[in-house]
Amino acid sequence: MSSLRPPSLIGQEGRSLSSAPANLHLRLVYHLVALCLSHTRQVMETSIPLHHGSYHDGNSSAENYGEKLFRFTFDEGRQEPRFLIFRGLQLMNVFKLQNDLAKMKHHIMTAKAATPEQTQTLTQVLHNYTNAIRDYEYLTRLTPITGSQARRGRFDLERVFGDDEYQFIDEPTAYRRFDDPSLLPSDGLRDALKRHLPRSVAYTKHDIRNRTDEYFSGEPPEQVSPFVDKLARFLVAFLGGAMLVVPMVMMRLPEVTVVKSLVTVSISVLLFAGALSVFFRASNTETMVATATYAAVLVVFVGVSG
């Protein structure tokens, strides 16, 4: 009886002995699965190289600089080109060439002679200096692009070529474009109408599309709309006739006096000359000729009526 074990102990030992092979089998399966996953990951990393700064899947691939440049040039559908004039870099180039010429002048004047190499270099530097000044003058004469249109141009460049190696931020008037001959010309009268007329008639469709922020903020448009141009022409024709008719009526009614006629002519001539020079941006010669002609017409009327 002393050699027999309690039933509880016999059951526990039996369960422990029977579960040992099962636990060992599970450990082996786990290690095999882990080895398979590790091997699969290594194969994928070696067979599909990842490029720096790009994400790869089944539908996208790395886009190099040439592809970006081609897409920006041909696939964006821009109506007109925009240019960065790089004013600071242009001036830096001019000043650098200017300093080179000053240094060369010092060497030549000190030696009181110039070697063939110096004369050849002098010719090239003088040519580059003249071209740099001419290029800067030409670029600054292009039409400025300001406001939201300039910001949109910068964002467009950053969207395609956005990188730490590029800097498209510059002064507000750095973006330029060619003059558009199809745009209506502007003057002082048209500028005043653009500032005071409602936006619905002052803005063109092209201006609304390019200057959306300015349109909703109430700023005056950049271009002259057909309505503003026609209204300006009507006002010029109306005022031109009124500048002749009104003084004549004032001098004639209710009675004709020399003093009243002279005062009327003097005030009319001054108003005509001021309006011509301020609202129509006439040159000095044009203002003098038009004012003299207008004064002659009124003086003739004074002589006839007197």
XYZ file of C-alpha atoms in Angstrom:
306
model
C 0.000 0.000 0.000
C 2.894 2.318 0.708
C 4.098 2.034 -2.950
C 0.849 3.389 -4.410
C 0.554 7.096 -5.202
C -2.500 9.222 -4.621
C -4.805 9.442 -7.626
C -4.438 13.218 -7.803
C -0.681 13.012 -8.136
C -0.936 10.335 -10.772
C -3.335 12.510 -12.848
C -1.111 15.604 -12.632
C 1.992 13.711 -13.701
C 0.132 12.123 -16.587
C -1.066 15.475 -17.869
C 2.423 17.019 -17.667
C 4.015 14.135 -19.520
C 1.375 14.143 -22.250
C 1.536 17.969 -22.832
C 5.334 18.143 -23.219
C 5.426 16.883 -26.853
C 2.598 19.258 -27.809
C 4.413 22.321 -26.409
C 7.597 21.352 -28.221
C 5.684 20.984 -31.464
C 4.138 24.466 -31.102
C 7.558 26.013 -30.472
C 8.958 24.402 -33.604
C 6.044 25.647 -35.725
C 6.436 29.186 -34.332
C 10.160 29.283 -35.145
C 9.554 27.977 -38.652
C 6.928 30.670 -39.345
C 9.234 33.403 -38.009
C 12.092 32.207 -40.230
C 9.821 32.176 -43.279
C 8.604 35.735 -42.638
C 12.145 37.013 -42.096
C 13.362 35.376 -45.288
C 10.426 36.794 -47.274
C 11.107 40.328 -46.026
C 14.789 40.095 -46.949
C 13.916 38.913 -50.449
C 11.477 41.800 -50.953
C 13.981 44.408 -49.740
C 16.712 43.146 -52.053
C 14.531 42.671 -55.130
C 12.573 46.011 -54.927
C 14.984 48.875 -54.189
C 13.452 52.016 -52.719
C 14.611 55.376 -54.051
C 15.277 58.164 -51.636
C 12.414 60.617 -51.297
C 9.901 58.636 -53.379
C 7.098 56.226 -52.675
C 6.551 53.210 -54.885
C 3.449 51.204 -55.482
C 1.832 49.595 -58.494
C 0.645 52.911 -59.999
C 3.435 55.448 -59.298
C 7.105 55.749 -60.144
C 9.919 58.172 -59.475
C 9.793 61.367 -61.534
C 13.141 62.897 -62.370
C 13.874 66.554 -63.062
C 13.526 66.203 -66.825
C 10.027 64.772 -66.512
C 9.028 67.551 -64.115
C 10.379 70.179 -66.483
C 8.538 68.671 -69.440
C 5.270 68.442 -67.516
C 5.593 72.021 -66.255
C 6.296 73.295 -69.777
C 3.817 71.353 -71.904
C 1.212 69.637 -69.739
C 0.073 72.476 -67.484
C -1.864 74.429 -70.121
C -0.635 77.916 -69.216
C -1.898 80.787 -71.331
C 1.136 83.040 -70.929
C 4.661 82.545 -69.587
C 5.756 84.084 -66.310
C 9.346 85.000 -65.550
C 11.377 85.610 -62.433
C 13.733 88.484 -63.181
C 16.049 87.746 -60.208
C 16.739 91.423 -59.612
C 19.216 90.778 -56.811
C 21.233 88.271 -58.822
C 21.216 90.549 -61.857
C 22.577 93.426 -59.791
C 25.147 91.153 -58.172
C 26.382 90.130 -61.605
C 26.586 93.764 -62.746
C 28.487 94.818 -59.626
C 30.859 91.854 -59.919
C 31.739 92.753 -63.516
C 32.042 96.397 -62.514
C 34.550 95.504 -59.794
C 36.495 93.328 -62.228
C 36.762 96.242 -64.638
C 37.874 98.580 -61.860
C 40.591 96.111 -60.840
C 41.746 95.692 -64.431
C 41.845 99.459 -64.881
C 44.003 99.780 -61.767
C 46.512 97.208 -63.039
C 46.698 98.757 -66.511
C 47.009 102.336 -65.261
C 49.643 101.339 -62.700
C 51.771 99.494 -65.251
C 50.998 102.084 -67.965
C 50.772 99.183 -70.383
C 48.458 96.320 -71.261
C 49.504 92.840 -72.242
C 47.690 90.972 -75.034
C 46.083 88.718 -72.439
C 44.815 91.751 -70.525
C 43.347 93.376 -73.629
C 41.622 90.149 -74.611
C 40.184 89.737 -71.126
C 39.203 93.409 -71.065
C 37.235 93.034 -74.291
C 35.331 90.034 -72.958
C 34.574 91.606 -69.576
C 33.405 94.869 -71.170
C 31.114 92.892 -73.465
C 29.685 90.906 -70.546
C 29.256 94.082 -68.510
C 27.297 95.788 -71.290
C 25.121 92.717 -71.843
C 24.401 92.433 -68.118
C 23.215 96.049 -67.973
C 21.137 95.606 -71.125
C 19.559 92.401 -69.807
C 18.696 94.037 -66.500
C 17.102 96.999 -68.265
C 15.041 94.727 -70.514
C 13.803 92.510 -67.675
C 12.755 95.442 -65.500
C 10.680 96.849 -68.374
C 8.485 93.756 -68.541
C 4.978 94.036 -67.125
C 4.934 93.247 -63.383
C 2.747 90.476 -61.996
C 1.562 91.343 -58.499
C -0.887 90.219 -55.849
C -2.521 86.820 -55.899
C -1.391 86.171 -59.469
C 2.255 86.395 -58.391
C 1.610 84.150 -55.392
C -0.145 81.642 -57.634
C 2.858 81.615 -59.946
C 5.210 80.955 -57.041
C 2.984 78.194 -55.667
C 2.839 76.669 -59.134
C 6.626 76.496 -59.316
C 6.927 75.139 -55.794
C 4.295 72.501 -56.500
C 6.279 71.037 -59.393
C 9.874 71.789 -58.408
C 9.349 72.087 -54.655
C 12.672 71.312 -53.031
C 15.140 72.806 -50.591
C 17.515 73.423 -53.497
C 15.216 75.995 -55.133
C 14.101 79.408 -53.907
C 11.218 80.977 -55.796
C 10.437 83.625 -53.166
C 11.558 87.094 -54.175
C 10.415 90.704 -53.955
C 6.754 91.480 -54.799
C 7.515 92.658 -58.360
C 9.899 89.824 -59.217
C 7.422 88.010 -61.484
C 7.000 89.571 -64.917
C 5.227 88.854 -68.195
C 5.223 90.194 -71.731
C 2.968 93.078 -72.671
C -0.363 91.925 -74.054
C -1.264 94.053 -77.110
C -4.886 92.909 -76.892
C -5.403 94.709 -73.564
C -7.069 98.104 -73.624
C -4.801 101.032 -72.698
C -5.322 102.852 -69.428
C -5.009 106.474 -68.345
C -5.946 108.658 -65.398
C -9.649 108.757 -66.245
C -9.894 105.003 -66.706
C -7.933 104.418 -63.497
C -10.400 106.610 -61.609
C -13.329 104.720 -63.107
C -11.769 101.380 -62.160
C -11.452 102.521 -58.551
C -15.008 103.813 -58.169
C -17.177 101.637 -60.407
C -18.703 98.362 -59.122
C -16.540 95.292 -59.476
C -19.089 93.542 -61.676
C -18.469 96.033 -64.504
C -14.891 97.078 -63.714
C -13.330 93.591 -63.762
C -12.804 91.505 -66.867
C -13.215 87.727 -66.828
C -9.483 87.293 -67.281
C -8.786 89.643 -64.381
C -11.259 87.839 -62.115
C -9.600 84.514 -62.874
C -6.069 85.794 -62.245
C -6.808 88.179 -59.359
C -9.532 86.413 -57.415
C -8.318 87.565 -54.001
C -8.208 91.202 -55.095
C -11.677 90.899 -56.609
C -13.277 89.752 -53.359
C -11.245 92.180 -51.235
C -12.540 95.171 -53.221
C -9.259 96.267 -54.812
C -9.348 97.952 -58.245
C -8.719 95.764 -61.294
C -5.501 95.719 -63.250
C -7.023 95.612 -66.720
C -9.522 97.928 -68.378
C -12.869 96.294 -69.011
C -14.863 97.090 -72.186
C -17.503 98.871 -70.093
C -14.912 101.132 -68.462
C -13.351 101.894 -71.839
C -16.689 102.807 -73.442
C -17.711 104.931 -70.471
C -14.387 106.775 -70.581
C -14.801 107.470 -74.292
C -18.323 108.789 -73.710
C -17.166 111.061 -70.888
C -14.338 112.442 -73.008
C -16.711 113.210 -75.875
C -19.280 114.744 -73.529
C -16.747 116.853 -71.626
C -15.051 117.922 -74.850
C -18.292 119.344 -76.164
C -19.248 120.802 -72.788
C -15.912 122.636 -72.517
C -16.908 124.611 -75.615
C -20.660 124.971 -75.191
C -20.802 125.890 -71.488
C -18.350 128.842 -71.670
C -20.141 130.208 -74.731
C -23.510 130.053 -72.980
C -22.081 131.681 -69.849
C -20.560 134.521 -71.854
C -23.727 135.089 -73.867
C -26.400 134.870 -71.156
C -28.002 136.834 -69.622
C -25.987 139.699 -71.085
C -22.627 140.160 -72.757
C -19.888 141.959 -70.803
C -16.173 142.034 -71.447
C -15.242 141.298 -67.833
C -17.515 138.256 -67.636
C -16.213 136.953 -70.942
C -12.562 137.310 -69.915
C -13.157 135.640 -66.545
C -15.061 132.804 -68.196
C -12.343 132.248 -70.796
C -9.578 132.293 -68.172
C -11.283 129.778 -65.885
C -12.229 127.518 -68.806
C -8.694 127.470 -70.196
C -7.208 126.611 -66.788
C -9.706 123.803 -66.235
C -9.100 122.431 -69.720
C -5.319 122.415 -69.317
C -5.514 120.824 -65.864
C -7.885 118.083 -66.968
C -5.790 117.372 -70.045
C -2.554 116.967 -68.101
C -3.984 115.060 -65.112
C -6.593 112.698 -66.520
C -5.136 111.997 -69.964
C -1.391 112.008 -69.196
C -0.609 114.302 -72.087
C 2.954 115.456 -72.616
C 3.997 119.056 -72.121
C 3.982 119.755 -75.842
C 0.556 118.190 -76.350
C -0.851 120.120 -73.391
C 0.493 123.442 -74.673
C -0.781 122.895 -78.223
C -4.255 121.756 -77.136
C -4.593 124.567 -74.580
C -3.540 127.216 -77.099
C -6.030 125.878 -79.645
C -8.829 125.834 -77.080
C -8.023 129.364 -75.907
C -7.960 130.615 -79.509
C -11.457 129.249 -80.128
C -12.832 130.974 -77.026
C -11.073 134.251 -77.810
C -12.562 134.228 -81.297
C -16.012 133.768 -79.781
C -15.363 136.663 -77.373
C -14.379 138.908 -80.267
C -17.418 137.942 -82.316
C -19.871 138.311 -79.439
C -18.329 141.527 -78.144
